[in-house]
Coordinates of C-alpha atoms in Angstrom, one line a residue:
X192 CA -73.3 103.0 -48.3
X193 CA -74.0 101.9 -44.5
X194 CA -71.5 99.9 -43.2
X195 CA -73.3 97.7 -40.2
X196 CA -71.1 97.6 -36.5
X197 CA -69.9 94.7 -36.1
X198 CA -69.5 93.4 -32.3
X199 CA -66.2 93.2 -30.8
X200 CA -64.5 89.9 -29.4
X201 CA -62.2 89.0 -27.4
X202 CA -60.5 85.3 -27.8
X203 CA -59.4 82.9 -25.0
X204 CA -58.5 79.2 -25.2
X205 CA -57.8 77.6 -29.2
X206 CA -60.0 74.6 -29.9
X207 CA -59.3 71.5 -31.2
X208 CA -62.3 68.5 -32.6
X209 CA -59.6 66.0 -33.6
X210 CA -61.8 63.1 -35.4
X211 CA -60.3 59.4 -36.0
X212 CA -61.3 56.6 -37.8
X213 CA -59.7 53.1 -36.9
X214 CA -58.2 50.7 -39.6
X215 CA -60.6 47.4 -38.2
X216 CA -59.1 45.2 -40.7
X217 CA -55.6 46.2 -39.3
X218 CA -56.4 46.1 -35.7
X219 CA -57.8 42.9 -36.3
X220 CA -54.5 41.3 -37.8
X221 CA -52.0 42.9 -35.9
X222 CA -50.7 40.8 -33.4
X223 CA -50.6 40.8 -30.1
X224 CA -48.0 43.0 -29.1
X225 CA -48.4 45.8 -31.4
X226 CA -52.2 45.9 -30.1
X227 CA -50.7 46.0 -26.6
X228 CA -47.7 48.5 -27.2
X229 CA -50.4 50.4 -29.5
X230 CA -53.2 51.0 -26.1
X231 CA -50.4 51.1 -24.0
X232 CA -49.1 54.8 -26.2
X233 CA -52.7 55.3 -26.6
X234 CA -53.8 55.3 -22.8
X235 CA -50.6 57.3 -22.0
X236 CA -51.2 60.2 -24.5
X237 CA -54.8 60.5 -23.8
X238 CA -54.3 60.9 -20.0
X239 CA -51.3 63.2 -20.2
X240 CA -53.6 65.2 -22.6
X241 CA -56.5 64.9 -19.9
X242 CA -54.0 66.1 -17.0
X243 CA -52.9 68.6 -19.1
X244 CA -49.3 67.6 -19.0
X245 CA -48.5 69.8 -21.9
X246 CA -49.2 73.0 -21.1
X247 CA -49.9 75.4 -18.3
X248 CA -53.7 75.1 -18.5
X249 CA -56.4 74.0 -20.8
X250 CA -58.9 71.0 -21.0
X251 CA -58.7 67.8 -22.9
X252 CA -61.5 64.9 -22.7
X253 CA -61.7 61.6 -25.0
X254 CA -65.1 60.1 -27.1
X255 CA -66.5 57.7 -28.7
X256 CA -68.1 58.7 -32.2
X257 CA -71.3 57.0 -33.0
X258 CA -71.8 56.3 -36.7
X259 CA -69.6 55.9 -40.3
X260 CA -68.3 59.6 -39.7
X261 CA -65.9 58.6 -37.3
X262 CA -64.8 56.3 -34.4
X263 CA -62.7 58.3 -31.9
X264 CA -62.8 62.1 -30.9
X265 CA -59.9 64.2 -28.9
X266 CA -61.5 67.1 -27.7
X267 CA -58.5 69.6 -26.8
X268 CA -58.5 73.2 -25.7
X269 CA -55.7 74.7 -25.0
X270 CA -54.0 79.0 -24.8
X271 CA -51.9 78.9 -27.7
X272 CA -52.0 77.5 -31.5
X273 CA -48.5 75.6 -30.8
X274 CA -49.8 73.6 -28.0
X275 CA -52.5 72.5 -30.4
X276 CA -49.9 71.9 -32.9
X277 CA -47.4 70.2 -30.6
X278 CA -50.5 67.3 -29.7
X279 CA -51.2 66.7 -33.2
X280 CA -47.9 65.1 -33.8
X281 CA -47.2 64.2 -30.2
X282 CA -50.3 61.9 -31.7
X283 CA -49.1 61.2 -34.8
X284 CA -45.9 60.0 -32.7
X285 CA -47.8 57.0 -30.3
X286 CA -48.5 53.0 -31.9
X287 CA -52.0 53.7 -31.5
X288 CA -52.0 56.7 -34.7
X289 CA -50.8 53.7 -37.0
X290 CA -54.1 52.1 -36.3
X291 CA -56.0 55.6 -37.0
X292 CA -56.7 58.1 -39.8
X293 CA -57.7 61.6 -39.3
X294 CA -61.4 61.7 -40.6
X295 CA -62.1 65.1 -40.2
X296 CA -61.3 68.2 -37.7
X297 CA -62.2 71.6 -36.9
X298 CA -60.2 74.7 -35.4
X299 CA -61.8 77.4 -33.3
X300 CA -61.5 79.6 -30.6
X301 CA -63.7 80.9 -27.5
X302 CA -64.7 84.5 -27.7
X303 CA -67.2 86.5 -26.0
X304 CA -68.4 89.9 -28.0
X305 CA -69.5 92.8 -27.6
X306 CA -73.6 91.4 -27.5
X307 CA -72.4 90.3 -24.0
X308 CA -71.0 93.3 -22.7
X309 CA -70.1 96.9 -24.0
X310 CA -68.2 98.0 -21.5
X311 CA -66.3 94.9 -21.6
X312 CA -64.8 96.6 -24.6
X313 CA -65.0 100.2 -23.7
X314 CA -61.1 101.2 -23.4
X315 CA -62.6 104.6 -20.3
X316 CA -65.2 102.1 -18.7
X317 CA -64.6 99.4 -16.0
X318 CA -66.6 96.2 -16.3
X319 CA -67.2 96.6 -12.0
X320 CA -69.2 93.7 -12.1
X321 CA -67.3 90.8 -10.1
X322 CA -70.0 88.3 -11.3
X323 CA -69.6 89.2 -15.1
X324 CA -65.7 89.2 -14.5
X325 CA -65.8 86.0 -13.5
X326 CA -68.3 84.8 -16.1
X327 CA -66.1 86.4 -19.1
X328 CA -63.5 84.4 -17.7
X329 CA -65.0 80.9 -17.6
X330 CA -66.7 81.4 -21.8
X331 CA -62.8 82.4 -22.5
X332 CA -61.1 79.2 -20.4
X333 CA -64.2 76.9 -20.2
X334 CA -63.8 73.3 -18.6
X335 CA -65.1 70.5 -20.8
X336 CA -68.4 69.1 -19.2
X337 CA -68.5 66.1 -17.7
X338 CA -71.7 64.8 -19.1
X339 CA -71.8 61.4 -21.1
X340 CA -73.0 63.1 -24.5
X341 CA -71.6 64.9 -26.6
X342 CA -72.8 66.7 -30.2
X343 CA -71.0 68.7 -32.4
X344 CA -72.1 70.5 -35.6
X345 CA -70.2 73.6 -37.6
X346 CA -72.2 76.6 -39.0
X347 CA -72.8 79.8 -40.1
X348 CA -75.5 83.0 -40.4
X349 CA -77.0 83.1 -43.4
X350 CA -76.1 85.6 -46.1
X351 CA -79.0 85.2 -48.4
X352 CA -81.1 87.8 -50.5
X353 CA -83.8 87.8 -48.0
X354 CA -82.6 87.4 -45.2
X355 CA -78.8 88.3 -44.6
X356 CA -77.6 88.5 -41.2
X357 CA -74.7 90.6 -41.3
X358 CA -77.1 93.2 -43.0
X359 CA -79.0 93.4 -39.8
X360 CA -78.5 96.4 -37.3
X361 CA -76.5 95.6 -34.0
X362 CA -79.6 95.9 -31.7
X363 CA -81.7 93.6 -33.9
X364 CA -78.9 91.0 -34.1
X365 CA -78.5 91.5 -30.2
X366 CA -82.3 91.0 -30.0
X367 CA -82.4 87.7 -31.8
X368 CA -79.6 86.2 -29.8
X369 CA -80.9 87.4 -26.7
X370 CA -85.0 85.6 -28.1
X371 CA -82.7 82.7 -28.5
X372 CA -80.6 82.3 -25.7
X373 CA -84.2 82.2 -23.4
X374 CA -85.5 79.1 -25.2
X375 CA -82.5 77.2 -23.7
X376 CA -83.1 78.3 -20.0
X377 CA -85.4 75.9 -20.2
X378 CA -82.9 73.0 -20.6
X379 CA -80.4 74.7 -17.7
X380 CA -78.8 71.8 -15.7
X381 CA -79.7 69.0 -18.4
X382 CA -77.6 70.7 -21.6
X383 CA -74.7 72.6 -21.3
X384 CA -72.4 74.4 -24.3
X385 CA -68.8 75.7 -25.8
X386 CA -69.0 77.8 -28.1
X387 CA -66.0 79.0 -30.4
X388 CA -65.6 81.0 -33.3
X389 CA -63.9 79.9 -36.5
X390 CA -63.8 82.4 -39.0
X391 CA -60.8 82.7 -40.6
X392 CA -59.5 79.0 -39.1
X393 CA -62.2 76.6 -40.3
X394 CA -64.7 76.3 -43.1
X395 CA -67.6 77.7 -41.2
X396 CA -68.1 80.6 -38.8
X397 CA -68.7 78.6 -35.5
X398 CA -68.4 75.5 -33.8
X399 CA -71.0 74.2 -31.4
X400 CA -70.1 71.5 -28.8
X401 CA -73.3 70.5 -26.3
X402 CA -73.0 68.3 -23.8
X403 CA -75.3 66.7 -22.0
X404 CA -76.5 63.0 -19.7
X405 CA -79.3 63.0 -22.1
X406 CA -79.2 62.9 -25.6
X407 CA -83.0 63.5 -25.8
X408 CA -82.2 66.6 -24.2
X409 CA -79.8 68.0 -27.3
X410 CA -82.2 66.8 -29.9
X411 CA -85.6 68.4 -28.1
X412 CA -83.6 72.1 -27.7
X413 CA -82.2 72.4 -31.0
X414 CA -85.5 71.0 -32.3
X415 CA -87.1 73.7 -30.2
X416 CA -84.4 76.5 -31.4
X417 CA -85.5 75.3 -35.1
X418 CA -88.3 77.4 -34.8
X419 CA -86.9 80.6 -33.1
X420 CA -85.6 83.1 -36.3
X421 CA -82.7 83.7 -35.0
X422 CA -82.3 79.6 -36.5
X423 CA -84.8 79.2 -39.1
X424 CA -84.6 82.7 -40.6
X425 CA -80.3 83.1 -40.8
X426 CA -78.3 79.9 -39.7
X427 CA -76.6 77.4 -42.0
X428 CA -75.4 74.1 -40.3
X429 CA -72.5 71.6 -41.3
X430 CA -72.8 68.0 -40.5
X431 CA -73.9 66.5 -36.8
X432 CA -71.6 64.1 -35.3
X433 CA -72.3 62.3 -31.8
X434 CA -70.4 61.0 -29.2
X435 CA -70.2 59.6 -26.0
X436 CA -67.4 60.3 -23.5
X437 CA -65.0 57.4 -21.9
X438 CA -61.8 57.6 -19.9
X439 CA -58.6 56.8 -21.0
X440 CA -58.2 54.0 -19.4
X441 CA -60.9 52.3 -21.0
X442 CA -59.2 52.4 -24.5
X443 CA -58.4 48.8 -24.8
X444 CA -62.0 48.2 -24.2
X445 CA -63.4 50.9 -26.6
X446 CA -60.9 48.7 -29.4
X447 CA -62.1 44.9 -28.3
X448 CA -65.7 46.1 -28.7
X449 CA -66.6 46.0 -24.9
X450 CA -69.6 48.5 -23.5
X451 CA -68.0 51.7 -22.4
X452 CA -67.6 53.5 -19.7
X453 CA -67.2 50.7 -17.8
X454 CA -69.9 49.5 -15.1
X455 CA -69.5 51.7 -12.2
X456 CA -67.3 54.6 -13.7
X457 CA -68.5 58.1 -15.1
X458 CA -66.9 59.4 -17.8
X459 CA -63.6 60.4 -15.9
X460 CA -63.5 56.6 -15.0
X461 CA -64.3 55.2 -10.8
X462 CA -66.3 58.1 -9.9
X463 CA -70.1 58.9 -9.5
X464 CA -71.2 61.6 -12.3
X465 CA -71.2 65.2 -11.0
X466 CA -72.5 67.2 -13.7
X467 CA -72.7 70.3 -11.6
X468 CA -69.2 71.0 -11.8
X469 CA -69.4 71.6 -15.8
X470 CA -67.7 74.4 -16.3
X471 CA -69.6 74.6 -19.6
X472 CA -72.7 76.7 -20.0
X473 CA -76.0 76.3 -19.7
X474 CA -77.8 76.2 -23.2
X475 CA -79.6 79.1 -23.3
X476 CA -77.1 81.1 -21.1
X477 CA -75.5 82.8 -23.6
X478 CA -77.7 84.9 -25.7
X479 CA -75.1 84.0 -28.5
X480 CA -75.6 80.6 -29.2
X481 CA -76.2 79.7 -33.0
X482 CA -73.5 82.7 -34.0
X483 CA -71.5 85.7 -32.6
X484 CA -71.1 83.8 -28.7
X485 CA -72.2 86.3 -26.8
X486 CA -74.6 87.1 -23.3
X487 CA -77.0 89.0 -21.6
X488 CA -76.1 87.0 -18.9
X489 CA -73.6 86.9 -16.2
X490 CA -72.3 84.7 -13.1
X491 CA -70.1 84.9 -10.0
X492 CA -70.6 83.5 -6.3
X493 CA -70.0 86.8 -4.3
X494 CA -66.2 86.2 -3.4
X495 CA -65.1 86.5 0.1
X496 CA -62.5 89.2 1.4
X497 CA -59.7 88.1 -0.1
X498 CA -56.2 86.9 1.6
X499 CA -57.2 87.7 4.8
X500 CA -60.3 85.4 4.9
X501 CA -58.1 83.0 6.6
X502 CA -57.2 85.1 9.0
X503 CA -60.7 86.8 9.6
X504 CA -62.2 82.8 10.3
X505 CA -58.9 82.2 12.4
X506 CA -59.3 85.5 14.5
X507 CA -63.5 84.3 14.7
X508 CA -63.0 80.4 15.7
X509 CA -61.0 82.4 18.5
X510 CA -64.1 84.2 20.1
X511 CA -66.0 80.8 19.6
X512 CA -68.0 82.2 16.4
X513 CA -68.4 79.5 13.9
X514 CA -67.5 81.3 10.1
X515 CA -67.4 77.9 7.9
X516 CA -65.3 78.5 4.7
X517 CA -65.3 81.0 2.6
X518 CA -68.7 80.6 0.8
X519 CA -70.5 78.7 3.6
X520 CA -69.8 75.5 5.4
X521 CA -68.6 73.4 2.6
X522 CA -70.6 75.4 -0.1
X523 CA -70.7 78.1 -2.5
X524 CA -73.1 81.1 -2.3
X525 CA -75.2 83.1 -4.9
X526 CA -76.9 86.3 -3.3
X527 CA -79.0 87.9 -5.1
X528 CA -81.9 90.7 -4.0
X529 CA -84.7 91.5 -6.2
X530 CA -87.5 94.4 -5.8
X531 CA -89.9 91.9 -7.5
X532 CA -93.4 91.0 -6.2
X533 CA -92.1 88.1 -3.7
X534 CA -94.9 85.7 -5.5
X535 CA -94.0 86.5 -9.0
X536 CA -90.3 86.5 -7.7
X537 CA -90.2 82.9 -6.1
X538 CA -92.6 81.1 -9.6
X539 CA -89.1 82.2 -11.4
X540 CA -87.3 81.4 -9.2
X541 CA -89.4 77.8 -8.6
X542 CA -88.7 77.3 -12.9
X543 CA -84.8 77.6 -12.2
X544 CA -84.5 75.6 -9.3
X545 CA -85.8 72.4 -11.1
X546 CA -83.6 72.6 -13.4
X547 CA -81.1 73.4 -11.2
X548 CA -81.8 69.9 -9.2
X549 CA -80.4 68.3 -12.3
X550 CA -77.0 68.8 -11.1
X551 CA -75.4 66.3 -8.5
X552 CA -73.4 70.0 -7.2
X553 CA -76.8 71.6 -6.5
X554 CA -77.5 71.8 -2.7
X555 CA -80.3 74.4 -2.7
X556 CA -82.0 77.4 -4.5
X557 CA -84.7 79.5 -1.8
X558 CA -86.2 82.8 -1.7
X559 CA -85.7 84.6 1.3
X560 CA -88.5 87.4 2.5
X561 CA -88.1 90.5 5.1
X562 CA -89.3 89.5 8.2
X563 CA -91.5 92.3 10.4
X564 CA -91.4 95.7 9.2
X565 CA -88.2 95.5 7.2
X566 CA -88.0 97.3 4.1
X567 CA -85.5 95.0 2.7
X568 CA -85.4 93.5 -0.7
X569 CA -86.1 89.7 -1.3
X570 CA -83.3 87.3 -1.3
X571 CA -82.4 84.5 -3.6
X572 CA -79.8 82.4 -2.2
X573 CA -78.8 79.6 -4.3
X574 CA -76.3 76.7 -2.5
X575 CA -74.0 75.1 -4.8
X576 CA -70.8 72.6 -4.3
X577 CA -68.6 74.3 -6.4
X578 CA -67.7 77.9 -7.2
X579 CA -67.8 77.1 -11.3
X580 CA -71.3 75.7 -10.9
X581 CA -72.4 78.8 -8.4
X582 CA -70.9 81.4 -10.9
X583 CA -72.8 79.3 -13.9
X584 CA -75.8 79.5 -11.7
X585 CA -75.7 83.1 -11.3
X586 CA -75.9 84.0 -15.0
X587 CA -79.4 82.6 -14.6
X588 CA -79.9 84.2 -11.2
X589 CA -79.2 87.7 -12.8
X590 CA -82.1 87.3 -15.6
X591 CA -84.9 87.8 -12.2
X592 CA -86.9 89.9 -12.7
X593 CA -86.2 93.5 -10.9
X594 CA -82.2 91.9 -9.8
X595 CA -80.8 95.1 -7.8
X596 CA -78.0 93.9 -6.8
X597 CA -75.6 90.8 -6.3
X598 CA -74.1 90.0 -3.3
X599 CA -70.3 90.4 -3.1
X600 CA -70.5 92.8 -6.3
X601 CA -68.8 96.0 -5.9
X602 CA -71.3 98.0 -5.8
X603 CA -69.6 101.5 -5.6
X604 CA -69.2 102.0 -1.9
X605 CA -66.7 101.1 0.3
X606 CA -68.9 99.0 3.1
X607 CA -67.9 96.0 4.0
X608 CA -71.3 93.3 4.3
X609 CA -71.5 90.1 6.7
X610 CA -73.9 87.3 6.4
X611 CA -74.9 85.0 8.8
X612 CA -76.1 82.2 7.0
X613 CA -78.3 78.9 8.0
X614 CA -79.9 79.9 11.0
X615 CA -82.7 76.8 11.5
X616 CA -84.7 77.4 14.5
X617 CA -86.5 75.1 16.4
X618 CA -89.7 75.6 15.4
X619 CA -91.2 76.0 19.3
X620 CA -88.6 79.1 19.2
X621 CA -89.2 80.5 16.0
X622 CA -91.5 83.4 17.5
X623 CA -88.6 83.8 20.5
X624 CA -85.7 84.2 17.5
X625 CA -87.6 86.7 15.6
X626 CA -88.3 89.1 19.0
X627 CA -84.8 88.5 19.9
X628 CA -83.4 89.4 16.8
X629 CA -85.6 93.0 17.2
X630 CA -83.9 93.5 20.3
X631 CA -80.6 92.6 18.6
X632 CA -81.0 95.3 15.7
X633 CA -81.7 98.0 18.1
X634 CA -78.4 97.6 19.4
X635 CA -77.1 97.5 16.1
X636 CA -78.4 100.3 15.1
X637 CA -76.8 102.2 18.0
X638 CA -73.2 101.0 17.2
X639 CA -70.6 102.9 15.2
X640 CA -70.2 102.0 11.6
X641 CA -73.6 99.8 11.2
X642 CA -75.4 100.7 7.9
X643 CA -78.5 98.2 8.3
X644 CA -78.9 94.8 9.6
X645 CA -82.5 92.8 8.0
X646 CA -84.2 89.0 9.0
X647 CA -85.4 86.8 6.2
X648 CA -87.3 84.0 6.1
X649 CA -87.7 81.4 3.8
X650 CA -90.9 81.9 2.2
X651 CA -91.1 77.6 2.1
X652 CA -89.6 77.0 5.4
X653 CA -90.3 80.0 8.3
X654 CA -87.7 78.6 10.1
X655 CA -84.8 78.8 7.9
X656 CA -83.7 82.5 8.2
X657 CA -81.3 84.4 6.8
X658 CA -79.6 87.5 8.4
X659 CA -77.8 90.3 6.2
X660 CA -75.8 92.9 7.6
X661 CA -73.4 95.8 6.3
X662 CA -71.1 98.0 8.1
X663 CA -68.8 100.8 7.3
X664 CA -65.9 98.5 7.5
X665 CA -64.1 94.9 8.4
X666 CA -63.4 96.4 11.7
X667 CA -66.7 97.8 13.0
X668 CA -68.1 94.2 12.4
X669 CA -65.7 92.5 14.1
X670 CA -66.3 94.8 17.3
X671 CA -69.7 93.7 17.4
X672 CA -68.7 90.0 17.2
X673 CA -66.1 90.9 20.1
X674 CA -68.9 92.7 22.2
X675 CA -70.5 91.0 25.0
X676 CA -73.8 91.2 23.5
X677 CA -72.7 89.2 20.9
X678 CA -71.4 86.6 23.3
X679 CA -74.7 86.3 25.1
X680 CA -76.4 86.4 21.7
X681 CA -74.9 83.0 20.7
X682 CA -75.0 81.6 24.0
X683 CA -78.7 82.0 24.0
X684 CA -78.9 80.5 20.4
X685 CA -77.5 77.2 21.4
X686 CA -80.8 76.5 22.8
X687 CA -83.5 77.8 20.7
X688 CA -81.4 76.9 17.1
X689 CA -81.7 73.2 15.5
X690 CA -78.0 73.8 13.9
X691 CA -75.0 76.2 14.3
X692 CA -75.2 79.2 12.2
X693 CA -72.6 79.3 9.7
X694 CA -71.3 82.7 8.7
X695 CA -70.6 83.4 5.6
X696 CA -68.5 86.6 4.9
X697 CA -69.3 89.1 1.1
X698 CA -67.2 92.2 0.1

């Protein structure tokens, strides 16, 4: 008898779908005070919860659930089974729970498997990969979208006579998650996911939470995913419920009836939406949605140098060179370089990018080319607000074709790489930046501890360039920035560039 493999998980955060109905008819004779003294308990629960009061980390967020199934869904994520268990009856304990019944609920957990990453759970292997480090670590310890919709639905892979899942061989299942997981690219920035697994907690196998601004969005991809076989061959769902996210605040008028959120407020309540931050996934960025939550794919923003960035912007500002924060001015950076055709490279990359302009975070997504002779590999550089969003970004990024590398990964050696970021030339001077950046690299070149130093251009915009360097070490780089070359280099820019370059510094 042939026993199948079965992937390996790891779990993060607990999950908690806790689904209310309210007693109308007792709401509506109670009298004032109780109402009052009932949102009061209500507002202060939901908003400790929200803060995350309770425990040392986690998420919590508040809905609204359309139709009969239920009228009010806590959404709580937290590391331990207690602190779930401890919120229940903190609940239980507020005026408002005397106005409520529990109407349903589901337990999970996040995992990612072993259809993410092997080595991930390969006890002699190192998952060297900063960008999937930091990608493991956000499906583990998610952060609950901010988008306005939310749908949830249970479910399981198929055991049938025909077709039986867990009878399939690992690569096949791994192929069918991986078919699936592509159809949701499609919906990257407009529907984002949390996926948990609930065997041996809940009734069914998974749970599947989407989120998204658009609820047209939710129904066209799992419409779409209907078809794929991964869905119509070998899952089984439970029951669809719908909601829409308020604030806390906004509890007294969620119970009188009025229109919520608010006019003005977002979800969170007094701020515009920024759906870029979701610390969800993209649909379609994990290869393991619909059953085992796993990837192919993998994020991270290329992280600076550590505690001493501070000091390495400090000691720069000093010799009047401009090194912005740690990912950029007031950005976050994705660096990617691809062997790709440049054409075929930048219609991918032209696919993302309008998706990407769904988020409010998303500053920019280009594809940089060698300029000259340079044998360098083309660039994607994709600008984000936040580092969650860049990192979500880059599990997209990675799926280019021909991806050699990732900016700020540890690639093996022990070079240390610079970036000088945002150079827009005035366009009279673009010809005079390009010659002067030739004579520039030949004294590179000539300078101890340069590797290779390469101008790109964007392929939309000639004169937004991007220069990449890499150097033996911290140290050689910062004697070129103290040389008096260097000094006479940015002197000269301040009249042929539009803007300051901003530096932006990449292990």
């Amino acid at each position: 008898m042939e026993r199948r493999q079965p992937p390996q998980t790891e779990e993060g955060w607990y999950v908690l779908h806790d689904f209310r109905s309210i007693d109308w008819d007792a709401w509506r004779d109670a009298p004032e005070r109780r109402r009052s003294r009932a949102i009061e308990e209500g507002i202060e629960y939901l908003s400790a919860a929200e803060s995350v009061a309770d425990a040392e980390e986690g998420e919590s967020a508040t809905f609204a659930v359309l139709g009969h199934k239920a009228d009010l869904l806590v959404l709580h994520l937290r590391p331990t089974l207690a602190d779930l268990d401890a919120l229940e009856r903190q609940f239980e304990g507020t005026a408002l729970a005397e106005f409520t019944e529990r109407a349903d609920s589901y337990l999970s957990v996040t995992e990612v498997s072993g259809y993410m990453s092997q080595d991930y759970f390969d006890e002699d292997a190192e998952v060297e990969d900063t960008g999937m480090a930091r990608y493991i670590e956000t499906r583990l310890k998610p952060e609950i979208p901010d988008s306005e919709f939310l749908s949830f639905y249970p479910m399981d892979k198929r055991r049938g006579s025909e077709d039986n899942w867990y009878d399939l061989p690992f690569d096949e299942r791994a192929e069918h998650l991986s078919s699936h997981g592509d159809i949701g690219k499609d919906y990257a920035g407009r529907v984002t996911q949390i996926i948990s697994g609930s065997i041996g907690l809940d009734d069914f196998e998974w749970g599947v939470t989407l989120f998204g601004d658009d609820p047209t969005d939710v129904k066209d991809l799992l419409y779409e995913m209907r078809f794929d076989p991964s869905s119509s061959r070998f899952a089984e769902f439970g029951r669809f419920l719908s909601a829409r996210r308020f604030p806390p605040e906004d509890l007294g008028a969620f119970l009188d009836g009025e229109r919520i959120p608010r006019e003005g407020e977002d979800a969170h309540g007094g701020h515009p939406h920024a759906s870029g931050e979701s610390g969800g996934h993209h649909h379609g960025d994990s290869g393991g949605h619909h059953g085992d939550s796993s990837s192919s794919d993998h994020g991270g923003s290329g992280g600076p140098h550590g505690d001493d960035d501070e000091d390495l912007r400090s000691e720069l500002e000093d010799m009047g060179v401009y090194a912005g924060q740690p990912h950029g001015e007031d950005v976050h950076a994705v660096v990617l370089y691809s062997a790709a055709d440049s054409e075929e490279l930048f219609e991918e990359v032209d696919g993302l990018r309008g998706n990407f302009d769904h988020y409010d975070t998303h500053v920019k997504t280009a594809v940089y080319e060698p300029k000259g002779d340079s044998e360098a590999e083309t660039a994607v550089v994709s600008l984000w607000e936040t580092e969650r969003a860049a990192s979500t970004a880059a599990g997209f990024l990675s799926d280019l074709p021909e991806v050699v590398r990732q900016a700020g990964d540890d690639d093996g050696d022990d070079s240390w790489g610079t970036m000088g970021m945002f150079y827009t030339v005035k366009p009279e001077h673009t010809e005079d930046f390009v010659d002067t950046f030739s004579d520039v690299a030949g004294l590179l070149a000539e300078m101890d501890g340069h590797r290779k130093t390469d101008l790109l251009a964007n392929r939309e915009d000639e004169n937004d360039m991007f220069i990449a360097s890499r150097w033996d070490s911290r140290e050689d780089a910062m004697a070129f920035f103290r040389s008096d070359e260097f000094s006479e280099t940015v002197e000269w820019g301040r009249d042929v560039l539009a803007d300051r370059p901003r530096h932006v510094f990449l292990a």
